[in-house]
Amino acid sequence: MERRFVPGNARLLKELNQYQILDALRRHGSLARSELARITGLTPPTVGAITAALLADGLLLEGEGLPAASAGRRAVPLSLNAEWGVAIGVLLSITRAQVLAVDLGGAVRGRAEFAVRSGAQPGEVADGIAAAVQRVVAEVRPRRVIGAGAALHGLVDHAGGVMRFAPHFGWRDVPFAAMLAERLELPVVADNDVRCMALGELWFGAGRGVQNFVCVRVGTGIGAGIVLDGSLFRGGRALAGEIGHFTVDLNGPLCHCGSRGCLETVASGPAIARRAGMESATAVARAAEAGDARALQALADAGTHVGVAIANLAKTLDPELVLIGGGVARAGEHLLAPLRRAIAAHALDQRAVVPVHPVALGDDAAAVGAAALVLERFFRGGAVPAVLGWMGRH
Ligand SMILES: [Zn+2]
């Protein structure tokens, strides 16, 4: 059957090619045109045409990173112009909101943070975030603000930017991305916070260049962001990665999800504090540091439970790497050592036990990932962002 090549397809193809070039430069830092052609599989004329357009837009720099003497005409490397603009990354967690301005190279150029009071309503939280974004932008004075990404707690509909269910706020079906977009007059994209954490690590952290990995957040809740074949995996209804609700004890305590004995009921921050008889997981981590036996045992039990869950996940997905983030992960080896032992004890192949490391971006991982949601769209969408006028109006 004859396939007609319509202009819409040509545009999509151009966007895909452009994405491959921008993505290769993000991953490799700086590349000559010939290396870009080899890595992307595009022809040299295509690489030449696209890079010429991107250079004209100022998105690329030419000749960076090579000594002048060796910079031959044909081998002049290209790199991303990190200062071309920033994406705003927002993390809305249970107790605080964090706002970062992240440049095209993943560097954090400015930041703000404020406490979210318990019982806060969506409108006032969105107002607070909008004010924080304006403070950060006024301080950083970027050339452009490309858009804003929001890493949100609970079940998040990525496509619609809707918080379907945020158990700790008691919010249901809150169109938070649209509420932020209205206040910021910027395009806003949103996803679940753990998935954003995984994306942040994939783009700018310990997951850079890793095709298959899992990022597990152990905090007030437990969840996993899954990267398969170099892309974030969301699942059929965007519910993938809810490992906090793996059943670990059929007769265990009741979980807020309605089931019994979920991983969260034995290994989340509040569960660790309860088992140690202390007020918070932070207090447990402090006590463990001082050698308190009960605190050490509570962290070891939690680490073992999370490790078994990861071992099960590893048998399903075969990841090359596991990254651990979240508040409880700050307890470091008191949690990670028993976690690694549990993974090894339950691995199918003792010669290929998946390595476990802390996230590289620390407490910034989710907000940087939220900014990466914006950059990913921008890289795909073309050289000119949807909204450029915002800076001039404030
Ligand atoms: Zn549950």
Short mmCIF file of C-alpha atoms and ligand atoms in Angstrom, two decimals:
data_model
loop_
_atom_site.label_atom_id
_atom_site.label_comp_id
_atom_site.label_asym_id
_atom_site.label_seq_id
_atom_site.Cartn_x
_atom_site.Cartn_y
_atom_site.Cartn_z
CA MET A 1 0.00 0.00 0.00
CA GLU A 2 1.31 3.44 -0.89
CA ARG A 3 2.02 5.70 2.05
CA ARG A 4 1.58 9.39 1.45
CA PHE A 5 4.14 11.59 3.15
CA VAL A 6 1.99 14.41 4.51
CA PRO A 7 3.39 17.66 6.04
CA GLY A 8 2.25 16.62 9.53
CA ASN A 9 4.50 13.57 9.36
CA ALA A 10 7.38 15.71 8.13
CA ARG A 11 6.96 17.98 11.14
CA LEU A 12 6.87 15.02 13.52
CA LEU A 13 9.98 13.58 11.90
CA LYS A 14 11.81 16.90 12.21
CA GLU A 15 10.84 17.13 15.90
CA LEU A 16 12.00 13.58 16.53
CA ASN A 17 15.34 14.24 14.81
CA GLN A 18 15.80 17.46 16.74
CA TYR A 19 15.04 15.67 20.00
CA GLN A 20 17.66 13.03 19.24
CA ILE A 21 20.28 15.71 18.67
CA LEU A 22 19.43 17.74 21.79
CA ASP A 23 19.21 14.55 23.85
CA ALA A 24 22.60 13.29 22.60
CA LEU A 25 24.19 16.63 23.55
CA ARG A 26 22.56 16.49 26.98
CA ARG A 27 23.92 12.99 27.58
CA HIS A 28 27.41 13.49 26.12
CA GLY A 29 28.05 17.15 26.94
CA SER A 30 29.72 18.15 23.68
CA LEU A 31 29.97 16.40 20.32
CA ALA A 32 31.25 17.08 16.82
CA ARG A 33 28.68 16.90 14.01
CA SER A 34 30.18 13.61 12.79
CA GLU A 35 29.80 12.09 16.29
CA LEU A 36 26.20 13.38 16.43
CA ALA A 37 25.49 11.61 13.12
CA ARG A 38 27.03 8.38 14.40
CA ILE A 39 25.20 8.44 17.76
CA THR A 40 21.77 9.45 16.41
CA GLY A 41 21.95 7.45 13.17
CA LEU A 42 20.94 10.58 11.23
CA THR A 43 22.64 11.49 7.97
CA PRO A 44 25.32 14.22 8.04
CA PRO A 45 23.14 16.59 5.92
CA THR A 46 20.23 16.17 8.37
CA VAL A 47 22.52 16.79 11.34
CA GLY A 48 23.94 19.83 9.53
CA ALA A 49 20.50 21.33 8.81
CA ILE A 50 19.10 20.78 12.31
CA THR A 51 22.20 21.98 14.15
CA ALA A 52 22.31 25.09 11.90
CA ALA A 53 18.73 25.93 12.93
CA LEU A 54 19.47 25.27 16.63
CA LEU A 55 22.64 27.41 16.46
CA ALA A 56 20.62 30.23 14.87
CA ASP A 57 18.13 29.99 17.75
CA GLY A 58 20.98 30.18 20.25
CA LEU A 59 20.17 26.78 21.76
CA LEU A 60 23.59 25.39 20.83
CA LEU A 61 27.10 26.72 21.28
CA GLU A 62 29.88 25.96 18.83
CA GLY A 63 33.52 25.31 19.65
CA GLU A 64 33.14 25.00 23.43
CA GLY A 65 35.42 22.70 25.36
CA LEU A 66 38.26 22.20 22.90
CA PRO A 67 41.67 23.92 22.92
CA ALA A 68 41.74 26.48 20.08
CA ALA A 69 44.69 24.84 18.31
CA SER A 70 42.91 21.51 17.86
CA ALA A 71 39.54 22.98 16.85
CA GLY A 72 39.67 22.09 13.18
CA ARG A 73 36.90 23.37 10.94
CA ARG A 74 35.10 20.05 10.60
CA ALA A 75 35.64 18.77 14.14
CA VAL A 76 34.32 21.85 16.02
CA PRO A 77 32.17 20.40 18.81
CA LEU A 78 28.66 21.54 19.60
CA SER A 79 27.13 21.76 23.07
CA LEU A 80 23.87 22.85 24.65
CA ASN A 81 23.72 26.51 25.64
CA ALA A 82 22.78 25.88 29.28
CA GLU A 83 22.06 29.56 29.89
CA TRP A 84 19.53 29.79 27.06
CA GLY A 85 16.73 29.56 29.62
CA VAL A 86 15.46 27.82 32.74
CA ALA A 87 12.68 25.42 33.55
CA ILE A 88 10.96 25.76 36.92
CA GLY A 89 10.80 22.55 38.97
CA VAL A 90 8.34 22.37 41.86
CA LEU A 91 8.13 19.67 44.51
CA LEU A 92 4.97 19.68 46.59
CA SER A 93 5.52 17.25 49.44
CA ILE A 94 3.41 16.74 52.53
CA THR A 95 5.09 19.35 54.70
CA ARG A 96 6.93 21.67 52.34
CA ALA A 97 7.08 23.05 48.83
CA GLN A 98 10.35 23.50 46.98
CA VAL A 99 10.87 25.62 43.85
CA LEU A 100 14.02 25.38 41.71
CA ALA A 101 15.13 27.22 38.56
CA VAL A 102 17.01 24.60 36.50
CA ASP A 103 19.00 25.49 33.38
CA LEU A 104 19.26 23.40 30.20
CA GLY A 105 22.31 21.61 31.61
CA GLY A 106 20.52 20.59 34.81
CA ALA A 107 22.25 23.12 37.08
CA VAL A 108 20.12 24.66 39.84
CA ARG A 109 20.33 28.44 39.36
CA GLY A 110 18.00 29.52 42.13
CA ARG A 111 15.76 28.09 44.82
CA ALA A 112 12.99 28.84 47.31
CA GLU A 113 11.18 26.73 49.87
CA PHE A 114 8.26 27.18 52.24
CA ALA A 115 6.37 25.10 54.78
CA VAL A 116 2.94 23.74 53.79
CA ARG A 117 0.61 23.81 56.77
CA SER A 118 -1.39 20.71 57.53
CA GLY A 119 -4.96 21.06 56.28
CA ALA A 120 -3.91 23.50 53.51
CA GLN A 121 -6.29 23.87 50.57
CA PRO A 122 -5.14 23.58 46.92
CA GLY A 123 -5.70 27.27 46.11
CA GLU A 124 -3.53 28.63 48.90
CA VAL A 125 -0.74 26.11 48.13
CA ALA A 126 -0.82 27.12 44.44
CA ASP A 127 -0.70 30.81 45.50
CA GLY A 128 2.33 30.10 47.69
CA ILE A 129 4.12 28.25 44.89
CA ALA A 130 3.39 31.05 42.40
CA ALA A 131 4.84 33.65 44.79
CA ALA A 132 7.93 31.46 45.34
CA VAL A 133 8.41 31.07 41.57
CA GLN A 134 8.28 34.84 41.13
CA ARG A 135 10.88 35.33 43.89
CA VAL A 136 13.22 32.78 42.28
CA VAL A 137 12.81 34.26 38.79
CA ALA A 138 13.40 37.80 40.10
CA GLU A 139 16.60 36.60 41.76
CA VAL A 140 17.95 34.46 38.89
CA ARG A 141 16.86 36.79 36.04
CA PRO A 142 17.04 34.04 33.38
CA ARG A 143 16.84 34.89 29.68
CA ARG A 144 13.70 32.79 29.40
CA VAL A 145 11.37 30.71 31.54
CA ILE A 146 10.44 27.73 29.39
CA GLY A 147 7.72 26.32 31.62
CA ALA A 148 7.08 24.77 35.00
CA GLY A 149 6.92 21.16 36.11
CA ALA A 150 5.31 19.94 39.32
CA ALA A 151 6.24 16.82 41.28
CA LEU A 152 3.09 16.02 43.23
CA HIS A 153 2.28 13.66 46.06
CA GLY A 154 -0.18 10.77 45.60
CA LEU A 155 -1.92 9.44 42.50
CA VAL A 156 -1.28 11.91 39.69
CA ASP A 157 -2.77 11.88 36.20
CA HIS A 158 0.26 13.01 34.20
CA ALA A 159 -1.64 13.68 30.96
CA GLY A 160 -4.24 15.91 32.62
CA GLY A 161 -2.05 17.33 35.40
CA VAL A 162 -4.68 16.26 37.94
CA MET A 163 -4.03 15.10 41.51
CA ARG A 164 -6.43 12.15 41.53
CA PHE A 165 -5.91 11.33 45.19
CA ALA A 166 -3.50 12.94 47.62
CA PRO A 167 -4.05 10.92 50.83
CA HIS A 168 -2.07 13.18 53.17
CA PHE A 169 -3.90 16.34 52.05
CA GLY A 170 -7.23 14.57 51.60
CA TRP A 171 -7.52 16.12 48.11
CA ARG A 172 -9.33 14.38 45.27
CA ASP A 173 -9.38 15.32 41.57
CA VAL A 174 -7.54 18.62 42.00
CA PRO A 175 -6.44 20.08 38.58
CA PHE A 176 -3.22 21.37 40.12
CA ALA A 177 -1.24 21.85 36.87
CA ALA A 178 -4.02 24.06 35.47
CA MET A 179 -4.20 26.02 38.74
CA LEU A 180 -0.46 26.71 38.58
CA ALA A 181 -0.55 27.50 34.85
CA GLU A 182 -3.23 30.14 35.45
CA ARG A 183 -1.22 31.80 38.22
CA LEU A 184 2.16 31.60 36.46
CA GLU A 185 0.94 32.23 32.89
CA LEU A 186 3.29 29.42 31.87
CA PRO A 187 2.77 25.93 30.48
CA VAL A 188 2.76 23.50 33.44
CA VAL A 189 3.25 19.74 33.35
CA ALA A 190 2.90 17.45 36.39
CA ASP A 191 3.62 13.94 37.54
CA ASN A 192 3.89 11.86 40.67
CA ASP A 193 6.85 12.88 42.87
CA VAL A 194 8.67 9.51 42.79
CA ARG A 195 8.48 9.38 39.01
CA CYS A 196 9.90 12.89 38.87
CA MET A 197 12.72 11.75 41.17
CA ALA A 198 13.54 8.94 38.72
CA LEU A 199 13.41 11.34 35.75
CA GLY A 200 15.72 13.80 37.55
CA GLU A 201 18.24 11.01 38.13
CA LEU A 202 17.85 9.80 34.51
CA TRP A 203 18.52 13.23 33.03
CA PHE A 204 21.02 14.75 35.43
CA GLY A 205 21.90 12.26 38.19
CA ALA A 206 23.09 8.73 38.87
CA GLY A 207 20.78 7.25 36.19
CA ARG A 208 22.33 9.19 33.29
CA GLY A 209 23.04 6.74 30.48
CA VAL A 210 21.40 3.82 32.35
CA GLN A 211 18.66 2.23 30.22
CA ASN A 212 16.85 0.26 32.94
CA PHE A 213 16.76 1.32 36.57
CA VAL A 214 14.42 1.75 39.51
CA CYS A 215 14.39 4.72 41.87
CA VAL A 216 12.81 3.91 45.24
CA ARG A 217 11.69 6.64 47.59
CA VAL A 218 11.50 5.66 51.26
CA GLY A 219 9.89 8.44 53.24
CA THR A 220 6.44 9.12 54.68
CA GLY A 221 5.30 6.93 51.82
CA ILE A 222 7.14 4.35 49.72
CA GLY A 223 7.07 4.28 45.94
CA ALA A 224 9.18 3.52 42.90
CA GLY A 225 9.89 5.40 39.68
CA ILE A 226 10.66 2.93 36.91
CA VAL A 227 12.85 3.65 33.88
CA LEU A 228 12.66 1.04 31.10
CA ASP A 229 14.62 1.28 27.84
CA GLY A 230 15.68 4.82 28.74
CA SER A 231 12.14 6.16 29.33
CA LEU A 232 9.94 6.66 32.34
CA PHE A 233 7.39 3.84 32.62
CA ARG A 234 3.97 4.96 33.88
CA GLY A 235 1.86 1.89 33.18
CA GLY A 236 -1.61 1.53 31.66
CA ARG A 237 -3.38 3.86 34.10
CA ALA A 238 -0.32 5.72 35.39
CA LEU A 239 -0.29 3.61 38.57
CA ALA A 240 3.01 1.80 37.98
CA GLY A 241 5.53 1.73 40.80
CA GLU A 242 3.21 1.66 43.82
CA ILE A 243 5.50 -0.74 45.66
CA GLY A 244 4.51 0.81 49.00
CA HIS A 245 1.35 -1.27 48.68
CA PHE A 246 3.07 -4.59 48.02
CA THR A 247 1.56 -6.97 50.57
CA VAL A 248 4.27 -8.13 52.98
CA ASP A 249 2.06 -9.48 55.79
CA LEU A 250 -1.39 -10.91 55.02
CA ASN A 251 -2.53 -10.29 58.62
CA GLY A 252 -0.59 -7.07 59.12
CA PRO A 253 -1.84 -3.62 60.16
CA LEU A 254 -4.50 -1.83 58.10
CA CYS A 255 -3.05 0.49 55.44
CA HIS A 256 -4.63 3.81 54.34
CA CYS A 257 -5.21 2.17 50.92
CA GLY A 258 -7.68 -0.25 52.54
CA SER A 259 -5.51 -3.39 52.40
CA ARG A 260 -3.65 -5.07 55.24
CA GLY A 261 0.08 -5.46 55.75
CA CYS A 262 1.32 -3.22 52.92
CA LEU A 263 5.06 -2.45 52.78
CA GLU A 264 4.26 1.11 53.92
CA THR A 265 2.75 -0.18 57.16
CA VAL A 266 6.08 -1.73 58.19
CA ALA A 267 8.81 0.31 56.47
CA SER A 268 7.65 3.92 55.89
CA GLY A 269 8.97 6.78 58.06
CA PRO A 270 5.92 6.75 60.39
CA ALA A 271 6.05 2.92 60.65
CA ILE A 272 9.76 3.02 61.57
CA ALA A 273 9.06 5.66 64.24
CA ARG A 274 6.20 3.57 65.64
CA ARG A 275 8.29 0.41 65.78
CA ALA A 276 11.16 2.25 67.49
CA GLY A 277 8.77 4.00 69.91
CA MET A 278 10.07 7.41 68.79
CA GLU A 279 8.32 10.52 67.49
CA SER A 280 9.69 10.58 63.94
CA ALA A 281 11.95 8.72 61.51
CA THR A 282 14.41 11.60 61.86
CA ALA A 283 14.59 10.93 65.62
CA VAL A 284 15.14 7.23 64.85
CA ALA A 285 17.98 8.05 62.45
CA ARG A 286 19.58 10.32 65.09
CA ALA A 287 19.26 7.64 67.78
CA ALA A 288 20.70 5.01 65.41
CA GLU A 289 23.67 7.28 64.80
CA ALA A 290 24.22 7.33 68.59
CA GLY A 291 24.08 3.53 68.67
CA ASP A 292 20.54 3.07 70.09
CA ALA A 293 19.71 -0.65 69.66
CA ARG A 294 15.96 -0.17 69.16
CA ALA A 295 16.47 2.50 66.50
CA LEU A 296 19.06 0.36 64.70
CA GLN A 297 16.68 -2.62 64.76
CA ALA A 298 13.74 -0.57 63.40
CA LEU A 299 15.88 0.72 60.51
CA ALA A 300 17.29 -2.75 59.83
CA ASP A 301 13.77 -4.25 59.75
CA ALA A 302 12.59 -1.53 57.37
CA GLY A 303 15.67 -1.97 55.18
CA THR A 304 15.06 -5.73 55.03
CA HIS A 305 11.39 -5.30 54.04
CA VAL A 306 12.22 -2.73 51.34
CA GLY A 307 15.08 -4.96 50.14
CA VAL A 308 12.76 -7.95 49.72
CA ALA A 309 10.31 -5.74 47.77
CA ILE A 310 13.17 -4.58 45.53
CA ALA A 311 14.32 -8.20 45.05
CA ASN A 312 10.80 -9.05 43.84
CA LEU A 313 10.79 -6.01 41.57
CA ALA A 314 14.24 -7.00 40.23
CA LYS A 315 12.88 -10.42 39.26
CA THR A 316 10.12 -8.68 37.30
CA LEU A 317 12.06 -5.88 35.61
CA ASP A 318 15.74 -6.92 35.71
CA PRO A 319 17.05 -3.36 36.37
CA GLU A 320 20.76 -2.56 36.04
CA LEU A 321 20.67 -0.21 39.02
CA VAL A 322 18.52 0.69 42.04
CA LEU A 323 18.62 4.22 43.46
CA ILE A 324 17.28 5.05 46.92
CA GLY A 325 15.99 8.48 47.91
CA GLY A 326 13.54 10.05 50.36
CA GLY A 327 13.70 11.15 53.99
CA VAL A 328 14.34 7.72 55.53
CA ALA A 329 17.21 7.14 53.06
CA ARG A 330 19.09 9.87 54.97
CA ALA A 331 19.67 7.20 57.65
CA GLY A 332 22.31 5.97 55.17
CA GLU A 333 23.98 2.61 55.78
CA HIS A 334 21.77 1.85 58.82
CA LEU A 335 19.01 1.34 56.22
CA LEU A 336 21.02 0.54 53.07
CA ALA A 337 23.24 -2.26 54.45
CA PRO A 338 20.32 -4.52 55.56
CA LEU A 339 18.49 -3.53 52.37
CA ARG A 340 21.41 -4.71 50.21
CA ARG A 341 21.72 -7.93 52.24
CA ALA A 342 18.01 -8.68 51.70
CA ILE A 343 18.30 -8.08 47.94
CA ALA A 344 21.32 -10.41 47.74
CA ALA A 345 19.61 -13.07 49.90
CA HIS A 346 16.58 -13.10 47.59
CA ALA A 347 18.36 -12.68 44.24
CA LEU A 348 18.02 -15.42 41.61
CA ASP A 349 21.58 -15.05 40.40
CA GLN A 350 24.20 -14.34 43.06
CA ARG A 351 26.67 -13.27 40.37
CA ALA A 352 24.38 -10.50 39.16
CA VAL A 353 22.88 -8.84 42.26
CA VAL A 354 21.56 -5.41 41.31
CA PRO A 355 23.72 -2.58 42.76
CA VAL A 356 22.03 -0.09 45.14
CA HIS A 357 23.14 3.54 45.55
CA PRO A 358 21.65 6.70 47.07
CA VAL A 359 20.18 9.18 44.54
CA ALA A 360 22.87 11.57 43.27
CA LEU A 361 20.70 14.70 43.41
CA GLY A 362 19.68 14.23 47.06
CA ASP A 363 16.72 16.32 48.21
CA ASP A 364 16.66 18.15 44.85
CA ALA A 365 16.02 15.01 42.76
CA ALA A 366 12.22 15.29 42.46
CA ALA A 367 12.13 19.04 41.72
CA VAL A 368 14.98 18.73 39.19
CA GLY A 369 12.99 15.87 37.63
CA ALA A 370 9.90 18.09 37.48
CA ALA A 371 12.00 20.62 35.55
CA ALA A 372 13.19 17.77 33.31
CA LEU A 373 9.52 17.02 32.47
CA VAL A 374 9.42 20.53 30.98
CA LEU A 375 12.79 20.21 29.22
CA GLU A 376 11.78 16.87 27.73
CA ARG A 377 8.67 18.45 26.17
CA PHE A 378 10.63 21.46 25.06
CA PHE A 379 13.33 19.32 23.41
CA ARG A 380 10.59 17.46 21.54
CA GLY A 381 8.48 20.46 20.68
CA GLY A 382 10.79 22.73 18.74
CA ALA A 383 13.20 25.56 19.27
CA VAL A 384 10.62 28.18 20.25
CA PRO A 385 8.82 27.64 23.55
CA ALA A 386 5.06 28.03 23.77
CA VAL A 387 5.31 31.01 26.11
CA LEU A 388 8.08 33.59 26.02
CA GLY A 389 6.35 36.74 27.22
CA TRP A 390 6.02 36.00 30.91
CA MET A 391 9.28 37.63 32.04
CA GLY A 392 8.30 40.96 30.54
CA ARG A 393 5.05 41.16 32.44
CA HIS A 394 6.51 40.91 35.95
ZN ZN B 1 -1.57 -0.04 51.17
#
